[in-house]
PDB file of C-alpha atoms in Angstrom:
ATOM      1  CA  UNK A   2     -27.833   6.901   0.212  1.00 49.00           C
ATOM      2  CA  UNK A   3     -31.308   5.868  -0.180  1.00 55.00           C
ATOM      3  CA  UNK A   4     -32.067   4.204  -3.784  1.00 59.00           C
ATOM      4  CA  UNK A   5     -35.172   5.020  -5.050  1.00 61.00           C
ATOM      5  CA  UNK A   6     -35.521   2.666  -7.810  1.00 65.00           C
ATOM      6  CA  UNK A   7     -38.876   1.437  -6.792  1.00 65.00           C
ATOM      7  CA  UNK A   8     -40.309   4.586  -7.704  1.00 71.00           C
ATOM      8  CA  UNK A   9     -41.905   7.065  -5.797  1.00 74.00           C
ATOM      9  CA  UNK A  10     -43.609  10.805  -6.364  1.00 83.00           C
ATOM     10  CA  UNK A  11     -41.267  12.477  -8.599  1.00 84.00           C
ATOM     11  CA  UNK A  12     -41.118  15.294  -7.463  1.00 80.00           C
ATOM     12  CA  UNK A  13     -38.904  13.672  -4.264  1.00 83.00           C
ATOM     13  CA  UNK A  14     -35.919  14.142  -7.583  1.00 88.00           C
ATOM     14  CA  UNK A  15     -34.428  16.673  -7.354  1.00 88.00           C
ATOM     15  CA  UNK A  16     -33.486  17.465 -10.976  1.00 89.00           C
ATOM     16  CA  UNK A  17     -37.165  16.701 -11.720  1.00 91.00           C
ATOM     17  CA  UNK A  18     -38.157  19.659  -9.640  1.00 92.00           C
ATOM     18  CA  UNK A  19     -35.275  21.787 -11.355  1.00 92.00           C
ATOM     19  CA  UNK A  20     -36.560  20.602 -14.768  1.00 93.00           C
ATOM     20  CA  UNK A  21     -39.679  21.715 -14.050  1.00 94.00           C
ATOM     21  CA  UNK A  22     -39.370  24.820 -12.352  1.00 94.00           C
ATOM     22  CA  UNK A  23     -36.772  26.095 -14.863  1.00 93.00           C
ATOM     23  CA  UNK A  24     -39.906  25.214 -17.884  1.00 95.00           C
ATOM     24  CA  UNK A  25     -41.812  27.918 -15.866  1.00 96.00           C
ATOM     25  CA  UNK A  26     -38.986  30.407 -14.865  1.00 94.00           C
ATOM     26  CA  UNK A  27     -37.858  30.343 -18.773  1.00 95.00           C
ATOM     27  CA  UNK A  28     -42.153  30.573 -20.141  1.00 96.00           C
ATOM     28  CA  UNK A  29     -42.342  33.600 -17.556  1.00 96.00           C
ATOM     29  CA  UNK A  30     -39.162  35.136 -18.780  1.00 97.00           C
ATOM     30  CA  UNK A  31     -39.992  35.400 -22.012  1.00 97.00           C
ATOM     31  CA  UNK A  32     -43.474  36.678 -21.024  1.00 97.00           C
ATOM     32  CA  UNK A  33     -41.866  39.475 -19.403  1.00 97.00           C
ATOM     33  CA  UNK A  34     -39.553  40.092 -22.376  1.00 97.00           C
ATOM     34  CA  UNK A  35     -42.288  40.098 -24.795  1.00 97.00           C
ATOM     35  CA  UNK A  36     -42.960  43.973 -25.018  1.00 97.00           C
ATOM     36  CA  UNK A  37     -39.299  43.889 -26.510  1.00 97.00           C
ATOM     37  CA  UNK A  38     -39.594  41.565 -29.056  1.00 97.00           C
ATOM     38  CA  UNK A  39     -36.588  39.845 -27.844  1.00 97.00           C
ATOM     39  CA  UNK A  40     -36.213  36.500 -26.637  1.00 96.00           C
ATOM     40  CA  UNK A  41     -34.491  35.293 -23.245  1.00 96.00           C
ATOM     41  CA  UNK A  42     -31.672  33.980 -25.592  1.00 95.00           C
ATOM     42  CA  UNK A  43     -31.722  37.360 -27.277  1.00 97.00           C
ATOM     43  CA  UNK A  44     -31.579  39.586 -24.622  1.00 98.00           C
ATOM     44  CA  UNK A  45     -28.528  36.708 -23.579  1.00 96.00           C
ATOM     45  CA  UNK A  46     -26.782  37.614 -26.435  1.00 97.00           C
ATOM     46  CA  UNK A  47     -26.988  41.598 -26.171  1.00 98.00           C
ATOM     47  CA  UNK A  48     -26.091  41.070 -22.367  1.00 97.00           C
ATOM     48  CA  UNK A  49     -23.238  39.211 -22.566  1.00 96.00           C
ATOM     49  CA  UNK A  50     -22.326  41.332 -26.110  1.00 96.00           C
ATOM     50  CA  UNK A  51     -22.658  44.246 -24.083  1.00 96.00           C
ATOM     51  CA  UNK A  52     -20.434  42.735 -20.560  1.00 95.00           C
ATOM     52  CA  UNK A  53     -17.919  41.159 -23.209  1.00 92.00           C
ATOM     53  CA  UNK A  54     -16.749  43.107 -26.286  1.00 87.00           C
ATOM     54  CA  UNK A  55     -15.036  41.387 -28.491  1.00 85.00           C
ATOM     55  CA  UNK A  56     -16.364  37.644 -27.638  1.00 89.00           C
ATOM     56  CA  UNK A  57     -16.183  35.408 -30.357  1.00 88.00           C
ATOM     57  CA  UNK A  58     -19.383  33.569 -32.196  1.00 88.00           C
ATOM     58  CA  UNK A  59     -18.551  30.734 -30.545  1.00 89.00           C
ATOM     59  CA  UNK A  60     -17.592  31.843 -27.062  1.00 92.00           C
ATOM     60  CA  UNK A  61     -21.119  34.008 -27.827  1.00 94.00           C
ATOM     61  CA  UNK A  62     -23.080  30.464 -28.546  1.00 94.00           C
ATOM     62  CA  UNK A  63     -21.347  28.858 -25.012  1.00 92.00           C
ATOM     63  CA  UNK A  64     -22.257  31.769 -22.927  1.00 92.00           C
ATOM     64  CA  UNK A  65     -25.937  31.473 -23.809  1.00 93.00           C
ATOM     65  CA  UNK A  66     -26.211  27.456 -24.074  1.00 90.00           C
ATOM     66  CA  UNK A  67     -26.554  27.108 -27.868  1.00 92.00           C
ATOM     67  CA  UNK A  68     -24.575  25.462 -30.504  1.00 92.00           C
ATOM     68  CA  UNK A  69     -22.477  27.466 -32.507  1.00 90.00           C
ATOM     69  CA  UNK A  70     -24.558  26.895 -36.140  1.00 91.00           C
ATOM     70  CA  UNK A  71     -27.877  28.027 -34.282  1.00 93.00           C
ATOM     71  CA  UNK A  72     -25.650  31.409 -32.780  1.00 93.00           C
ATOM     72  CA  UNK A  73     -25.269  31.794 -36.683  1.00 91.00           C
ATOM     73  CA  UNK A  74     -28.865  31.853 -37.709  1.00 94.00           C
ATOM     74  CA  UNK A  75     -29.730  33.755 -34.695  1.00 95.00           C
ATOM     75  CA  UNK A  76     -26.912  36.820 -34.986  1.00 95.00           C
ATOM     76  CA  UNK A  77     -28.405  36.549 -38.796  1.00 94.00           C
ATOM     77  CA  UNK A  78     -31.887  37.660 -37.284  1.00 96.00           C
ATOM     78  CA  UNK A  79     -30.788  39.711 -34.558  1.00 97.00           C
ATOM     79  CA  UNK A  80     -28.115  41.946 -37.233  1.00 96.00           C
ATOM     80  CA  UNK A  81     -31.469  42.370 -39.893  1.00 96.00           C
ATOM     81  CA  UNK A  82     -33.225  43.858 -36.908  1.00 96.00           C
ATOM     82  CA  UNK A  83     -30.456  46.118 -36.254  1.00 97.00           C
ATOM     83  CA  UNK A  84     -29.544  44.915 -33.060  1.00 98.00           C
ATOM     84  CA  UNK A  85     -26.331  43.618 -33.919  1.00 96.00           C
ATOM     85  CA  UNK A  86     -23.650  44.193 -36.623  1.00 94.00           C
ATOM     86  CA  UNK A  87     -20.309  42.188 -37.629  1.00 88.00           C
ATOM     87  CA  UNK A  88     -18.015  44.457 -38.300  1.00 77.00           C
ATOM     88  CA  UNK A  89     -15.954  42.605 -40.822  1.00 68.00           C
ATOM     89  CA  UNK A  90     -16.434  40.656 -44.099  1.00 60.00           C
ATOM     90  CA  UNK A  91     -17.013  36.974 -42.781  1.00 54.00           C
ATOM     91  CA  UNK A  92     -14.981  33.672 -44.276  1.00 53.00           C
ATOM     92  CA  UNK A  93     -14.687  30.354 -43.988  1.00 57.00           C
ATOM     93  CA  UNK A  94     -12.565  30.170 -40.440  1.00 56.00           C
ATOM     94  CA  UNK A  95     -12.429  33.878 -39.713  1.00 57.00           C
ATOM     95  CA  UNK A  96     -14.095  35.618 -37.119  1.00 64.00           C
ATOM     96  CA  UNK A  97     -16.443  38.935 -37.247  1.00 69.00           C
ATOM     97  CA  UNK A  98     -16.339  41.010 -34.408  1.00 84.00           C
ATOM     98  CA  UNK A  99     -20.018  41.416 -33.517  1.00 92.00           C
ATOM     99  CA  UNK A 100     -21.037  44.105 -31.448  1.00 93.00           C
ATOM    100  CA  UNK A 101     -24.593  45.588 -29.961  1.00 96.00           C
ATOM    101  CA  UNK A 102     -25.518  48.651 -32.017  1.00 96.00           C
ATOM    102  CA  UNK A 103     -27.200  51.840 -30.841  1.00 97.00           C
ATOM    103  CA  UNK A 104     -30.560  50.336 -31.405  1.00 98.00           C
ATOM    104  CA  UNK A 105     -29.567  47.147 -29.724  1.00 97.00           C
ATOM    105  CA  UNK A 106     -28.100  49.329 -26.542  1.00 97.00           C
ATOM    106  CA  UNK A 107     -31.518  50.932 -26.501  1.00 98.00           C
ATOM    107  CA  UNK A 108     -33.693  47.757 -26.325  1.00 98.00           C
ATOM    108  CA  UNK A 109     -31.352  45.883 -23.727  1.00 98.00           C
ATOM    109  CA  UNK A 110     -31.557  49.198 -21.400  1.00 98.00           C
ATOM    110  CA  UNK A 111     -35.383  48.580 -21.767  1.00 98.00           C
ATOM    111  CA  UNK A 112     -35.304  44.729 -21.292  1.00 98.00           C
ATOM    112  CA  UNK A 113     -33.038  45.276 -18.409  1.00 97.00           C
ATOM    113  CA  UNK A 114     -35.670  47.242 -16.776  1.00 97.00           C
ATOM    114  CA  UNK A 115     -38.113  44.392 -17.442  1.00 98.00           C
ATOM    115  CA  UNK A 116     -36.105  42.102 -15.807  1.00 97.00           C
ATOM    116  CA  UNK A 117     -35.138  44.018 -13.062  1.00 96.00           C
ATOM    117  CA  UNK A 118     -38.708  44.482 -11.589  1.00 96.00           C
ATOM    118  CA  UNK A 119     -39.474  40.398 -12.312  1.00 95.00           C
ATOM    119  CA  UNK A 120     -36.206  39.617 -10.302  1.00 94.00           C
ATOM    120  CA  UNK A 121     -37.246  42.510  -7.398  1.00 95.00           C
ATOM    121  CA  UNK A 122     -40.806  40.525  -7.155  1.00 94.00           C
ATOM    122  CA  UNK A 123     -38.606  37.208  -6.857  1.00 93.00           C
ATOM    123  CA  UNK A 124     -36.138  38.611  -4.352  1.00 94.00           C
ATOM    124  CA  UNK A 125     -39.365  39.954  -2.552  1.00 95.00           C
ATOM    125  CA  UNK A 126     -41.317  36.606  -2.082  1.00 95.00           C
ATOM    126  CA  UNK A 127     -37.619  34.713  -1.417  1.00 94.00           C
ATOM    127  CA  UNK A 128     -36.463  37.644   1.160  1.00 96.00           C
ATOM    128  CA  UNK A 129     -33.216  38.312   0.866  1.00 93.00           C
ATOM    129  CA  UNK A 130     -31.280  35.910   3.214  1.00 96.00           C
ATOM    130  CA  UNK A 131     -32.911  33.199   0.977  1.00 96.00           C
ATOM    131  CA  UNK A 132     -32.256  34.870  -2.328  1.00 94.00           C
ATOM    132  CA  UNK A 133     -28.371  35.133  -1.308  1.00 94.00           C
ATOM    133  CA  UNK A 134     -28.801  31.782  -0.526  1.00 96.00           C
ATOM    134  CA  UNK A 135     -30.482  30.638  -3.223  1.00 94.00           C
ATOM    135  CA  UNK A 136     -27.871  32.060  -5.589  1.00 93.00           C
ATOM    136  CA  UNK A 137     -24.941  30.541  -3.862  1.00 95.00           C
ATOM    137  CA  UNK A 138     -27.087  27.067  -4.323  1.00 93.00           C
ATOM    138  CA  UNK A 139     -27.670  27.448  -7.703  1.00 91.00           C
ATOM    139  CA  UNK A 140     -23.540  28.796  -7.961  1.00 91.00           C
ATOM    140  CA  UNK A 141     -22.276  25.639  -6.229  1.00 92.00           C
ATOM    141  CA  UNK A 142     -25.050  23.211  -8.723  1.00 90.00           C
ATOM    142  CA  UNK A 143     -24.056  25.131 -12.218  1.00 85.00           C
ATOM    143  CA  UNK A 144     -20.472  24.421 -11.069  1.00 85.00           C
ATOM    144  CA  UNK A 145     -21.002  20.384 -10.755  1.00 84.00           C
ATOM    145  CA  UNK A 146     -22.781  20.446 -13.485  1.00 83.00           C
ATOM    146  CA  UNK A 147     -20.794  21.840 -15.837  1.00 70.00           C
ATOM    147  CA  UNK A 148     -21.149  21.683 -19.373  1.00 58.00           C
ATOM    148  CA  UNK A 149     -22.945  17.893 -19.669  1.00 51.00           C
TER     149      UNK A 149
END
């Protein structure tokens, strides 16, 4: 392995590149969400609400890279917009069943939609042996990562 300590364009690193290209991946995300009002962590939080019933706040605030006190403050917005609703008093060390309501449904069909079309304009430019590939890649990476 080649040390690089001396320097060199950054952009030979990989994670720099990542780093990067994620910034503008995430910016155009939420551009494309932006007719919804939601946000790429809300519309993360009705998706996985939506593939998971019955998740948990905090398994909620894992599944969309956030720490469990900001899932809080963010369900609070998301259930005054009528997205979301607990469905049971909430305590000290209790958990309330949240779950996507009508309203919510509606919006994440819409988003989905949204995202669909940016993703088909991505698989388009990638083809799709590269996409596949691409995916796998990015499979394989999240997988060493991990949870840092």
């Amino acid at each position: 392995m080649t040390s690089r300590a001396s320097g060199g364009p950054p952009d030979e690193f990989l994670e720099y590149r990542l780093v990067r290209l994620a910034s503008r991946l995430e910016r155009r995300f939420a551009a494309t969400l932006a007719p919804t009002g939601l946000s790429p962590r809300q519309f993360s939080v009705l998706a996985v609400l939506t593939e998971s019933p019955g998740v948990t706040s905090a398994e909620l605030a894992r599944a969309v890279l956030t720490t469990p006190q900001s899932m809080g403050a963010l369900l609070d917005q998301m259930e005054s917009r009528g997205l979301v609703e607990r469905t049971a008093e909430r305590g000290r060390g209790r958990a309330a069943p949240i779950r996507v309501t009508d309203a919510g449904a509606a919006l994440l069909r819409e988003a989905y939609q949204l995202v669909d079309a940016l993703d088909g304009a991505t698989r388009q430019r990638l083809g799709e042996r590269d996409h596949q590939q691409l995916t796998r890649l990015l499979a394989v990476l999240e997988g060493h990562v991990g949870e840092d």
